[in-house]
């Protein structure tokens, strides 16, 4: 029941190489790295908050699709056997009482200080960027070599126990005549956010200035392009902020965990 | 983020009618009832076991796809606003220390004795039977008006905290020339078990006698038919048994909770 689709040895080698570079200090956004391999968001919470978060994820599956949960204190995952979650993410955010207190490239000390962390790896929309590229749809933040723009919205997630927060979305400008294709292609990947949650009309999501994202970088939107919004795995961080969670560790937006699982594993 | 697809008023009325008959004592398997409306498996556990089970479900999504979690002590669900989970399931099983101790049609007293129950509603393969019927694929247990046959297998689920157990499957005999269609149609419903886990060769699943299911009724298999196996929402009950959970309440296999959500809501 739990056998994950095996990637080719070559593809796994590429993922391992990327993780090794990251472990050795490479601290850049991961979009476009190890193409074809699934990337994941991370959020780690004290054991006491694990049920709250797992329920939050279950109630908001479009923004928080869980790919793996690493039990109390474990920094190992079935998604990449030789990976170490303490070092293999380019940039981490440290949260205290809902506030961002530190940005680090190595979380080994954090794990030592908080031995009961439960870690959630969550699907990332980077996963369907490869099939979109293959279909001839330009991904602007890859072309321009910057981070994807992400926005807090006015849509609240369904709360769970002590957790509440806004839906966070990522945005990709898509030519009007390819929007339907982008919907169909991403829709085939429901475990990694799936189809968009909103197409056009940023106002209706409460986004005042599309060129000032809450996370990541702004990107050009050409005249014939529509901003298309997908649910984003930064949504858990918004919940940590709004709910004042005493302690949390997360990836920095756009700086993902690269797994050994091929994108195809999440294709329905 | 949480708006469920709305069924038509007529369809909701049919579901309500079915639940009312069940509330008034109708205690039969629900396959074929309120056609087109999603049916769900139920398992209720003490709050202390809620994280264990939610993690078990997350780790075994094919057999335990969660449609709703009703917080401590609640017998209400977003899947059917006027429903009462204490009375609206045809037949309940009561479990103590992993053993089946009672079979009841009204669980009101149970909820009074165990006020901290957390209740999980889990997808059911009955959901994709309507589209299979519409595609001209006979569903034998509906034709023969009996319960679907279900089997414990030799495949272990991925354990979680204190929970472990076998994968349970349901079986439908499908004509050899329609098996591919049955795969494609059910595969479009990943939240309600999706595509089969096994096709033909019951031996390889550890099923010794296909005519002696562990739950439900045996069904005829004609000469040109292949037994096709889908992950089953009775899997949580197998985990309750094997793990010796101190207390649990569940539906009786095949006797499901009928929701107000149309099957189409789970179609990708």
Short mmCIF file of C-alpha atoms in Angstrom, two decimals:
data_model
loop_
_atom_site.label_atom_id
_atom_site.label_comp_id
_atom_site.label_asym_id
_atom_site.label_seq_id
_atom_site.Cartn_x
_atom_site.Cartn_y
_atom_site.Cartn_z
CA UNK A 1 0.00 0.00 0.00
CA UNK A 2 2.89 2.34 0.58
CA UNK A 3 5.25 1.55 -2.24
CA UNK A 4 6.07 4.86 -3.86
CA UNK A 5 6.73 4.94 -7.58
CA UNK A 6 10.45 4.39 -8.18
CA UNK A 7 12.29 7.07 -10.14
CA UNK A 8 15.13 6.06 -12.49
CA UNK A 9 18.61 5.86 -10.99
CA UNK A 10 19.64 8.89 -13.07
CA UNK A 11 16.76 10.99 -11.78
CA UNK A 12 17.50 10.01 -8.17
CA UNK A 13 21.16 10.88 -8.72
CA UNK A 14 20.11 14.38 -9.86
CA UNK A 15 17.96 14.84 -6.76
CA UNK A 16 20.78 13.63 -4.51
CA UNK A 17 23.21 16.00 -6.20
CA UNK A 18 20.85 18.94 -5.63
CA UNK A 19 20.36 17.99 -1.96
CA UNK A 20 24.12 17.66 -1.47
CA UNK A 21 24.73 21.15 -2.91
CA UNK A 22 22.01 22.47 -0.59
CA UNK A 23 23.49 20.62 2.39
CA UNK A 24 26.79 22.31 1.56
CA UNK A 25 25.21 25.75 1.74
CA UNK A 26 23.47 26.51 -1.59
CA UNK A 27 20.62 28.78 -0.44
CA UNK A 28 18.51 29.63 -3.50
CA UNK A 29 14.90 28.97 -4.56
CA UNK A 30 14.52 25.45 -5.92
CA UNK A 31 12.08 25.94 -8.85
CA UNK A 32 13.59 24.21 -11.88
CA UNK A 33 16.14 22.20 -9.86
CA UNK A 34 16.23 18.40 -10.41
CA UNK A 35 13.48 18.68 -13.03
CA UNK A 36 10.89 15.94 -12.87
CA UNK A 37 11.42 15.22 -9.16
CA UNK A 38 8.75 16.14 -6.63
CA UNK A 39 9.53 19.06 -4.34
CA UNK A 40 7.91 19.55 -0.93
CA UNK A 41 7.06 22.25 1.58
CA UNK A 42 8.03 21.55 5.21
CA UNK A 43 6.49 22.50 8.52
CA UNK A 44 7.66 21.07 11.87
CA UNK A 45 5.65 21.53 15.06
CA UNK A 46 5.93 20.28 18.63
CA UNK A 47 4.17 16.92 19.20
CA UNK A 48 1.44 18.68 21.20
CA UNK A 49 0.38 20.53 18.01
CA UNK A 50 0.60 17.55 15.65
CA UNK A 51 -3.07 16.55 15.74
CA UNK A 52 -4.18 20.15 15.30
CA UNK A 53 -2.02 20.50 12.23
CA UNK A 54 -2.83 17.13 10.70
CA UNK A 55 -6.53 17.97 11.05
CA UNK A 56 -5.93 21.43 9.56
CA UNK A 57 -4.26 19.77 6.58
CA UNK A 58 -7.07 17.23 6.22
CA UNK A 59 -9.64 20.03 6.25
CA UNK A 60 -7.71 22.11 3.73
CA UNK A 61 -6.32 19.49 1.37
CA UNK A 62 -6.01 21.81 -1.61
CA UNK A 63 -3.45 24.01 0.17
CA UNK A 64 -1.98 21.42 2.57
CA UNK A 65 -1.74 18.09 0.70
CA UNK A 66 0.44 15.94 2.94
CA UNK A 67 3.04 13.75 1.25
CA UNK A 68 4.71 12.43 4.41
CA UNK A 69 4.63 12.85 8.18
CA UNK A 70 7.84 12.17 10.09
CA UNK A 71 7.05 11.01 13.63
CA UNK A 72 8.27 12.65 16.82
CA UNK A 73 11.80 13.87 16.42
CA UNK A 74 12.54 12.16 13.13
CA UNK A 75 14.32 14.04 10.37
CA UNK A 76 14.10 11.10 7.96
CA UNK A 77 11.44 10.63 5.30
CA UNK A 78 10.30 7.83 3.04
CA UNK A 79 10.34 10.34 0.18
CA UNK A 80 14.15 10.36 0.05
CA UNK A 81 15.86 7.65 2.05
CA UNK A 82 19.29 9.26 2.46
CA UNK A 83 18.04 12.81 3.05
CA UNK A 84 18.40 14.73 6.31
CA UNK A 85 15.61 17.25 6.89
CA UNK A 86 17.86 19.22 9.25
CA UNK A 87 20.24 20.27 6.47
CA UNK A 88 18.72 19.48 3.07
CA UNK A 89 16.47 22.51 2.67
CA UNK A 90 18.17 25.64 1.29
CA UNK A 91 16.68 28.08 3.79
CA UNK A 92 14.63 27.56 6.97
CA UNK A 93 12.36 29.90 8.87
CA UNK A 94 12.18 29.72 12.66
CA UNK A 95 8.90 30.80 14.27
CA UNK A 96 8.15 31.73 17.88
CA UNK A 97 4.66 32.68 19.05
CA UNK A 98 3.64 33.23 15.44
CA UNK A 99 6.53 35.56 14.65
CA UNK A 100 9.43 34.91 12.28
CA UNK A 101 12.50 35.09 14.52
CA UNK A 102 15.28 33.61 12.42
CA UNK A 103 16.30 32.50 8.93
CA UNK A 104 18.93 29.74 8.82
CA UNK A 105 20.54 27.31 6.37
CA UNK A 106 21.16 24.50 8.87
CA UNK A 107 18.53 23.41 11.40
CA UNK A 108 20.57 20.77 13.23
CA UNK A 109 20.63 22.81 16.45
CA UNK A 110 16.87 23.42 16.26
CA UNK A 111 16.24 19.67 16.21
CA UNK A 112 18.55 19.23 19.19
CA UNK A 113 16.66 21.88 21.13
CA UNK A 114 13.21 20.55 20.14
CA UNK A 115 13.50 16.75 20.14
CA UNK A 116 9.74 16.14 19.81
CA UNK A 117 9.16 17.91 16.49
CA UNK A 118 6.65 16.26 14.17
CA UNK A 119 7.46 17.16 10.57
CA UNK A 120 4.98 17.46 7.73
CA UNK A 121 6.08 17.40 4.09
CA UNK A 122 3.47 19.01 1.89
CA UNK A 123 2.97 18.95 -1.88
CA UNK A 124 4.34 21.85 -3.93
CA UNK A 125 3.06 23.29 -7.18
CA UNK A 126 6.60 23.20 -8.62
CA UNK A 127 5.72 19.52 -9.24
CA UNK A 128 3.44 20.31 -12.19
CA UNK A 129 5.70 22.97 -13.67
CA UNK A 130 7.70 20.37 -15.58
CA UNK A 131 4.63 18.99 -17.42
CA UNK A 132 3.50 22.57 -18.07
CA UNK A 133 6.91 23.44 -19.56
CA UNK A 134 6.79 20.26 -21.62
CA UNK A 135 3.42 21.42 -22.99
CA UNK A 136 5.03 24.69 -24.09
CA UNK A 137 3.64 26.83 -21.27
CA UNK A 138 6.25 29.31 -20.07
CA UNK A 139 6.77 29.48 -16.31
CA UNK A 140 7.74 33.09 -15.78
CA UNK A 141 9.69 32.72 -12.52
CA UNK A 142 11.78 29.96 -14.12
CA UNK A 143 12.41 32.07 -17.25
CA UNK A 144 13.37 35.05 -15.11
CA UNK A 145 15.27 32.92 -12.61
CA UNK A 146 13.56 34.31 -9.52
CA UNK A 147 11.27 33.01 -6.78
CA UNK A 148 7.56 32.40 -7.50
CA UNK A 149 5.30 35.22 -6.21
CA UNK A 150 3.03 34.21 -3.31
CA UNK A 151 0.18 36.11 -1.66
CA UNK A 152 -1.93 35.87 1.48
CA UNK A 153 -5.59 36.01 0.45
CA UNK A 154 -8.85 37.08 2.05
CA UNK A 155 -10.03 33.46 2.04
CA UNK A 156 -9.88 31.76 5.41
CA UNK A 157 -9.08 28.08 5.61
CA UNK A 158 -11.39 25.80 7.56
CA UNK A 159 -10.04 25.99 11.14
CA UNK A 160 -9.00 22.93 13.15
CA UNK A 161 -8.61 22.86 16.92
CA UNK A 162 -6.25 25.78 17.76
CA UNK A 163 -5.27 26.55 14.16
CA UNK A 164 -6.73 29.12 11.79
CA UNK A 165 -5.34 31.18 8.95
CA UNK A 166 -5.62 32.51 5.43
CA UNK A 167 -5.20 30.59 2.22
CA UNK A 168 -1.85 31.48 0.61
CA UNK A 169 -1.61 31.25 -3.19
CA UNK A 170 1.19 31.16 -5.73
CA UNK A 171 0.74 33.04 -9.02
CA UNK A 172 1.84 32.27 -12.56
CA UNK A 173 0.97 34.58 -15.47
CA UNK A 174 -0.41 32.40 -18.29
CA UNK A 175 -1.31 33.47 -21.84
CA UNK A 176 -5.10 33.63 -22.18
CA UNK A 177 -5.09 30.89 -24.82
CA UNK A 178 -3.16 28.48 -22.56
CA UNK A 179 -5.09 29.00 -19.28
CA UNK A 180 -7.36 26.03 -19.98
CA UNK A 181 -4.32 23.83 -20.67
CA UNK A 182 -2.69 25.00 -17.43
CA UNK A 183 -5.89 24.05 -15.56
CA UNK A 184 -6.07 20.61 -17.18
CA UNK A 185 -2.40 19.82 -16.65
CA UNK A 186 -2.23 20.94 -13.01
CA UNK A 187 -5.62 19.33 -12.34
CA UNK A 188 -4.05 15.96 -13.02
CA UNK A 189 -1.88 16.45 -9.91
CA UNK A 190 -4.38 16.77 -7.04
CA UNK A 191 -1.79 15.78 -4.37
CA UNK A 192 0.36 18.77 -5.18
CA UNK A 193 -2.33 21.49 -5.11
CA UNK A 194 -4.04 20.42 -8.35
CA UNK A 195 -6.08 22.84 -10.43
CA UNK A 196 -5.99 26.60 -9.72
CA UNK A 197 -8.21 28.03 -6.98
CA UNK A 198 -8.72 31.34 -8.83
CA UNK A 199 -8.16 32.67 -12.36
CA UNK A 200 -7.78 36.40 -12.99
CA UNK A 201 -9.26 39.12 -10.77
CA UNK A 202 -6.63 39.37 -7.99
CA UNK A 203 -8.92 41.94 -6.28
CA UNK A 204 -11.47 39.25 -5.50
CA UNK A 205 -8.79 37.39 -3.51
CA UNK A 206 -7.98 40.58 -1.60
CA UNK A 207 -4.67 41.06 -3.43
CA UNK A 208 -4.22 44.84 -3.68
CA UNK A 209 -0.98 45.01 -5.65
CA UNK A 210 -0.02 42.02 -7.76
CA UNK A 211 3.52 43.44 -8.04
CA UNK A 212 3.98 43.30 -4.22
CA UNK A 213 3.72 39.64 -3.24
CA UNK A 214 3.76 38.71 0.45
CA UNK A 215 6.44 36.08 -0.23
CA UNK A 216 8.82 35.47 -3.15
CA UNK A 217 9.46 37.86 -6.03
CA UNK A 218 7.15 39.89 -8.28
CA UNK A 219 7.09 38.71 -11.89
CA UNK A 220 6.26 40.41 -15.20
CA UNK A 221 2.69 39.98 -16.47
CA UNK A 222 2.47 40.56 -20.22
CA UNK A 223 -0.57 42.12 -21.83
CA UNK A 224 -2.12 38.88 -23.13
CA UNK A 225 -1.53 37.04 -19.85
CA UNK A 226 -3.94 36.24 -17.01
CA UNK A 227 -2.68 35.84 -13.45
CA UNK A 228 -3.54 32.29 -12.39
CA UNK A 229 -3.55 31.38 -8.70
CA UNK A 230 -2.82 27.99 -7.15
CA UNK A 231 -3.15 26.99 -3.49
CA UNK A 232 0.29 27.16 -1.90
CA UNK A 233 2.13 25.14 0.73
CA UNK A 234 3.06 28.34 2.56
CA UNK A 235 -0.52 28.24 3.89
CA UNK A 236 0.68 26.39 7.04
CA UNK A 237 3.05 29.27 7.80
CA UNK A 238 0.12 31.71 7.61
CA UNK A 239 -1.67 29.51 10.16
CA UNK A 240 1.39 29.48 12.42
CA UNK A 241 1.45 33.31 12.27
CA UNK A 242 -2.25 33.93 12.80
CA UNK A 243 -2.65 31.28 15.51
CA UNK A 244 0.45 32.29 17.47
CA UNK A 245 1.89 28.77 17.56
CA UNK A 246 4.59 28.78 20.31
CA UNK A 247 7.25 27.18 18.11
CA UNK A 248 7.59 26.07 14.51
CA UNK A 249 10.26 25.42 11.92
CA UNK A 250 9.51 25.68 8.19
CA UNK A 251 11.18 25.99 4.83
CA UNK A 252 11.51 29.56 3.54
CA UNK A 253 8.94 30.16 0.77
CA UNK A 254 10.23 28.88 -2.58
CA UNK A 255 13.13 27.03 -0.93
CA UNK A 256 11.83 23.49 -1.04
CA UNK A 257 12.81 19.98 -0.08
CA UNK A 258 13.72 17.93 -3.17
CA UNK A 259 12.57 14.31 -2.96
CA UNK A 260 13.51 11.10 -4.77
CA UNK A 261 9.91 10.69 -5.96
CA UNK A 262 9.16 11.41 -9.63
CA UNK A 263 6.41 13.92 -10.41
CA UNK A 264 4.65 11.08 -12.22
CA UNK A 265 3.93 9.44 -8.85
CA UNK A 266 1.38 12.17 -8.14
CA UNK A 267 -0.21 12.11 -11.59
CA UNK A 268 -3.75 10.71 -11.63
CA UNK B 1 -11.44 26.51 0.42
CA UNK B 2 -14.01 24.24 1.96
CA UNK B 3 -17.07 24.76 -0.17
CA UNK B 4 -18.30 21.33 -1.13
CA UNK B 5 -20.01 20.87 -4.44
CA UNK B 6 -23.75 21.40 -4.00
CA UNK B 7 -26.06 18.58 -5.04
CA UNK B 8 -29.47 19.37 -6.55
CA UNK B 9 -32.38 19.77 -4.13
CA UNK B 10 -33.92 16.56 -5.52
CA UNK B 11 -30.75 14.58 -4.91
CA UNK B 12 -30.43 15.92 -1.35
CA UNK B 13 -34.07 15.04 -0.72
CA UNK B 14 -33.34 11.43 -1.77
CA UNK B 15 -30.38 11.26 0.60
CA UNK B 16 -32.44 12.73 3.44
CA UNK B 17 -35.21 10.23 2.78
CA UNK B 18 -32.73 7.34 2.93
CA UNK B 19 -31.21 8.66 6.19
CA UNK B 20 -34.68 9.08 7.71
CA UNK B 21 -35.61 5.48 6.86
CA UNK B 22 -32.32 4.35 8.43
CA UNK B 23 -32.90 6.52 11.50
CA UNK B 24 -36.26 4.80 11.83
CA UNK B 25 -34.64 1.39 11.90
CA UNK B 26 -33.95 0.24 8.31
CA UNK B 27 -30.84 -1.92 8.81
CA UNK B 28 -29.69 -3.12 5.37
CA UNK B 29 -26.56 -2.62 3.24
CA UNK B 30 -26.66 0.74 1.47
CA UNK B 31 -25.16 -0.08 -1.97
CA UNK B 32 -27.51 1.35 -4.59
CA UNK B 33 -29.40 3.60 -2.13
CA UNK B 34 -29.72 7.33 -3.02
CA UNK B 35 -27.85 6.74 -6.28
CA UNK B 36 -25.37 9.46 -7.15
CA UNK B 37 -24.81 10.55 -3.55
CA UNK B 38 -21.51 9.85 -1.82
CA UNK B 39 -21.52 7.19 0.88
CA UNK B 40 -18.99 7.03 3.71
CA UNK B 41 -17.40 4.60 6.14
CA UNK B 42 -17.29 5.67 9.78
CA UNK B 43 -14.84 5.07 12.60
CA UNK B 44 -15.02 6.82 15.98
CA UNK B 45 -12.16 6.67 18.47
CA UNK B 46 -11.41 8.29 21.82
CA UNK B 47 -9.63 11.67 21.49
CA UNK B 48 -6.41 10.09 22.78
CA UNK B 49 -6.29 7.91 19.64
CA UNK B 50 -7.24 10.65 17.16
CA UNK B 51 -3.71 11.60 16.08
CA UNK B 52 -2.72 7.98 15.70
CA UNK B 53 -5.66 7.32 13.43
CA UNK B 54 -5.39 10.52 11.41
CA UNK B 55 -1.74 9.66 10.76
CA UNK B 56 -2.68 6.07 9.87
CA UNK B 57 -5.17 7.44 7.34
CA UNK B 58 -2.63 9.89 5.92
CA UNK B 59 -0.12 7.08 5.50
CA UNK B 60 -2.67 4.78 3.88
CA UNK B 61 -4.72 7.16 1.77
CA UNK B 62 -5.83 4.56 -0.73
CA UNK B 63 -7.71 2.57 1.92
CA UNK B 64 -8.49 5.42 4.35
CA UNK B 65 -9.31 8.55 2.30
CA UNK B 66 -10.80 10.93 4.85
CA UNK B 67 -13.82 12.95 3.77
CA UNK B 68 -14.52 14.63 7.14
CA UNK B 69 -13.33 14.59 10.74
CA UNK B 70 -15.87 15.51 13.41
CA UNK B 71 -14.12 17.03 16.43
CA UNK B 72 -14.30 15.73 19.98
CA UNK B 73 -17.77 14.52 20.76
CA UNK B 74 -19.48 15.89 17.67
CA UNK B 75 -21.94 13.74 15.75
CA UNK B 76 -22.47 16.44 13.10
CA UNK B 77 -20.72 16.59 9.74
CA UNK B 78 -20.31 19.15 6.99
CA UNK B 79 -21.13 16.36 4.53
CA UNK B 80 -24.83 16.36 5.52
CA UNK B 81 -25.93 19.28 7.64
CA UNK B 82 -29.07 17.76 9.18
CA UNK B 83 -27.65 14.28 9.75
CA UNK B 84 -27.01 12.71 13.15
CA UNK B 85 -24.12 10.23 13.15
CA UNK B 86 -25.56 8.54 16.26
CA UNK B 87 -28.60 7.25 14.41
CA UNK B 88 -28.17 7.67 10.65
CA UNK B 89 -26.07 4.59 9.93
CA UNK B 90 -28.03 1.34 9.41
CA UNK B 91 -25.84 -0.83 11.61
CA UNK B 92 -22.98 -0.03 13.99
CA UNK B 93 -20.22 -2.20 15.38
CA UNK B 94 -18.94 -1.63 18.92
CA UNK B 95 -15.31 -2.59 19.61
CA UNK B 96 -13.53 -3.15 22.93
CA UNK B 97 -9.84 -4.03 23.10
CA UNK B 98 -9.90 -4.96 19.43
CA UNK B 99 -12.86 -7.32 19.76
CA UNK B 100 -16.33 -6.87 18.29
CA UNK B 101 -18.62 -6.80 21.34
CA UNK B 102 -21.92 -5.49 19.98
CA UNK B 103 -23.93 -4.74 16.85
CA UNK B 104 -26.52 -1.96 17.24
CA UNK B 105 -28.80 0.23 15.10
CA UNK B 106 -28.73 3.28 17.39
CA UNK B 107 -25.49 4.60 18.91
CA UNK B 108 -26.96 7.45 20.98
CA UNK B 109 -26.05 5.74 24.25
CA UNK B 110 -22.49 5.08 23.07
CA UNK B 111 -21.96 8.78 22.44
CA UNK B 112 -23.34 9.57 25.91
CA UNK B 113 -20.89 7.09 27.49
CA UNK B 114 -17.90 8.30 25.40
CA UNK B 115 -18.26 12.06 25.10
CA UNK B 116 -14.77 12.59 23.63
CA UNK B 117 -15.16 10.48 20.47
CA UNK B 118 -13.47 11.84 17.37
CA UNK B 119 -15.27 10.58 14.28
CA UNK B 120 -13.72 9.96 10.89
CA UNK B 121 -15.83 9.67 7.75
CA UNK B 122 -13.96 7.80 5.05
CA UNK B 123 -14.57 7.49 1.32
CA UNK B 124 -16.40 4.40 0.05
CA UNK B 125 -16.11 2.64 -3.27
CA UNK B 126 -19.91 2.61 -3.62
CA UNK B 127 -19.33 6.20 -4.85
CA UNK B 128 -17.97 5.09 -8.21
CA UNK B 129 -20.52 2.31 -8.70
CA UNK B 130 -23.03 4.73 -10.21
CA UNK B 131 -20.67 5.87 -12.99
CA UNK B 132 -19.68 2.22 -13.58
CA UNK B 133 -23.37 1.24 -13.91
CA UNK B 134 -23.91 4.20 -16.24
CA UNK B 135 -21.06 2.87 -18.39
CA UNK B 136 -22.86 -0.48 -18.63
CA UNK B 137 -20.66 -2.35 -16.14
CA UNK B 138 -22.75 -4.65 -13.99
CA UNK B 139 -22.17 -4.43 -10.25
CA UNK B 140 -22.87 -7.95 -9.10
CA UNK B 141 -23.81 -7.21 -5.47
CA UNK B 142 -26.32 -4.61 -6.67
CA UNK B 143 -27.80 -7.03 -9.25
CA UNK B 144 -28.03 -9.77 -6.63
CA UNK B 145 -29.17 -7.37 -3.91
CA UNK B 146 -26.62 -8.45 -1.34
CA UNK B 147 -23.65 -6.91 0.50
CA UNK B 148 -20.32 -6.42 -1.33
CA UNK B 149 -17.73 -9.13 -0.48
CA UNK B 150 -14.73 -7.84 1.52
CA UNK B 151 -11.48 -9.61 2.45
CA UNK B 152 -8.58 -9.09 4.81
CA UNK B 153 -5.37 -9.36 2.77
CA UNK B 154 -1.76 -10.29 3.47
CA UNK B 155 -0.70 -6.70 2.74
CA UNK B 156 0.10 -4.67 5.83
CA UNK B 157 -0.69 -0.97 5.87
CA UNK B 158 2.05 1.45 6.82
CA UNK B 159 1.79 1.64 10.64
CA UNK B 160 1.32 4.91 12.55
CA UNK B 161 2.04 5.36 16.24
CA UNK B 162 0.08 2.57 18.02
CA UNK B 163 -1.90 1.45 14.95
CA UNK B 164 -1.14 -1.36 12.53
CA UNK B 165 -3.25 -3.68 10.45
CA UNK B 166 -3.98 -5.37 7.15
CA UNK B 167 -5.34 -3.79 4.02
CA UNK B 168 -8.99 -4.79 3.54
CA UNK B 169 -10.33 -4.94 -0.02
CA UNK B 170 -13.74 -5.09 -1.64
CA UNK B 171 -14.22 -7.29 -4.70
CA UNK B 172 -16.32 -6.87 -7.83
CA UNK B 173 -16.28 -9.49 -10.62
CA UNK B 174 -15.82 -7.62 -13.91
CA UNK B 175 -15.97 -9.07 -17.45
CA UNK B 176 -12.44 -9.31 -18.86
CA UNK B 177 -13.27 -6.85 -21.64
CA UNK B 178 -14.51 -4.21 -19.16
CA UNK B 179 -11.71 -4.40 -16.56
CA UNK B 180 -9.78 -1.55 -18.19
CA UNK B 181 -12.94 0.59 -18.18
CA UNK B 182 -13.54 -0.20 -14.51
CA UNK B 183 -9.96 0.89 -13.75
CA UNK B 184 -10.31 4.13 -15.70
CA UNK B 185 -13.68 5.05 -14.21
CA UNK B 186 -12.77 4.29 -10.58
CA UNK B 187 -9.36 5.93 -11.09
CA UNK B 188 -11.11 9.23 -11.64
CA UNK B 189 -12.28 9.08 -7.99
CA UNK B 190 -9.05 9.03 -5.95
CA UNK B 191 -10.78 10.34 -2.77
CA UNK B 192 -13.03 7.31 -2.61
CA UNK B 193 -10.38 4.56 -3.05
CA UNK B 194 -9.71 5.28 -6.74
CA UNK B 195 -8.32 2.62 -9.06
CA UNK B 196 -8.12 -1.04 -7.96
CA UNK B 197 -5.17 -2.22 -5.86
CA UNK B 198 -5.15 -5.68 -7.43
CA UNK B 199 -6.67 -7.37 -10.48
CA UNK B 200 -7.14 -11.15 -10.62
CA UNK B 201 -5.03 -13.64 -8.65
CA UNK B 202 -6.73 -13.57 -5.22
CA UNK B 203 -4.00 -15.97 -3.99
CA UNK B 204 -1.39 -13.23 -4.26
CA UNK B 205 -3.42 -11.17 -1.78
CA UNK B 206 -3.57 -14.13 0.60
CA UNK B 207 -7.26 -14.77 -0.13
CA UNK B 208 -7.70 -18.54 0.15
CA UNK B 209 -11.36 -18.89 -0.77
CA UNK B 210 -12.95 -16.12 -2.81
CA UNK B 211 -16.39 -17.52 -1.88
CA UNK B 212 -15.72 -16.98 1.86
CA UNK B 213 -15.28 -13.23 2.33
CA UNK B 214 -14.26 -11.95 5.77
CA UNK B 215 -17.07 -9.36 5.63
CA UNK B 216 -20.22 -9.02 3.49
CA UNK B 217 -21.62 -11.70 1.17
CA UNK B 218 -20.02 -13.97 -1.41
CA UNK B 219 -21.04 -13.18 -5.01
CA UNK B 220 -21.16 -15.20 -8.23
CA UNK B 221 -18.13 -14.95 -10.50
CA UNK B 222 -18.98 -15.92 -14.07
CA UNK B 223 -16.51 -17.66 -16.35
CA UNK B 224 -15.47 -14.60 -18.36
CA UNK B 225 -15.09 -12.44 -15.26
CA UNK B 226 -11.99 -11.36 -13.32
CA UNK B 227 -12.17 -10.59 -9.61
CA UNK B 228 -11.11 -6.95 -9.22
CA UNK B 229 -10.05 -5.66 -5.81
CA UNK B 230 -10.38 -2.14 -4.47
CA UNK B 231 -9.01 -0.76 -1.18
CA UNK B 232 -11.85 -0.73 1.36
CA UNK B 233 -12.89 1.58 4.17
CA UNK B 234 -13.18 -1.41 6.51
CA UNK B 235 -9.37 -1.22 6.73
CA UNK B 236 -9.64 0.96 9.89
CA UNK B 237 -11.64 -1.81 11.59
CA UNK B 238 -8.84 -4.28 10.81
CA UNK B 239 -6.42 -1.84 12.48
CA UNK B 240 -8.70 -1.57 15.54
CA UNK B 241 -8.71 -5.38 15.79
CA UNK B 242 -5.02 -5.98 15.29
CA UNK B 243 -3.90 -3.08 17.48
CA UNK B 244 -6.29 -3.85 20.34
CA UNK B 245 -7.69 -0.32 20.49
CA UNK B 246 -9.48 -0.02 23.87
CA UNK B 247 -12.69 1.40 22.41
CA UNK B 248 -14.07 2.14 18.96
CA UNK B 249 -17.39 2.54 17.21
CA UNK B 250 -17.75 1.89 13.49
CA UNK B 251 -20.33 1.25 10.81
CA UNK B 252 -20.95 -2.42 10.03
CA UNK B 253 -19.28 -3.34 6.71
CA UNK B 254 -21.50 -2.36 3.77
CA UNK B 255 -23.86 -0.34 5.98
CA UNK B 256 -22.69 3.15 5.15
CA UNK B 257 -23.43 6.76 5.99
CA UNK B 258 -25.24 8.49 3.10
CA UNK B 259 -24.12 12.11 2.61
CA UNK B 260 -25.62 15.12 0.81
CA UNK B 261 -22.52 15.38 -1.39
CA UNK B 262 -22.85 14.27 -5.03
CA UNK B 263 -20.41 11.65 -6.34
CA UNK B 264 -19.30 14.28 -8.85
CA UNK B 265 -17.65 16.26 -6.02
CA UNK B 266 -14.96 13.56 -5.81
CA UNK B 267 -14.44 13.25 -9.55
CA UNK B 268 -11.10 14.63 -10.78
#
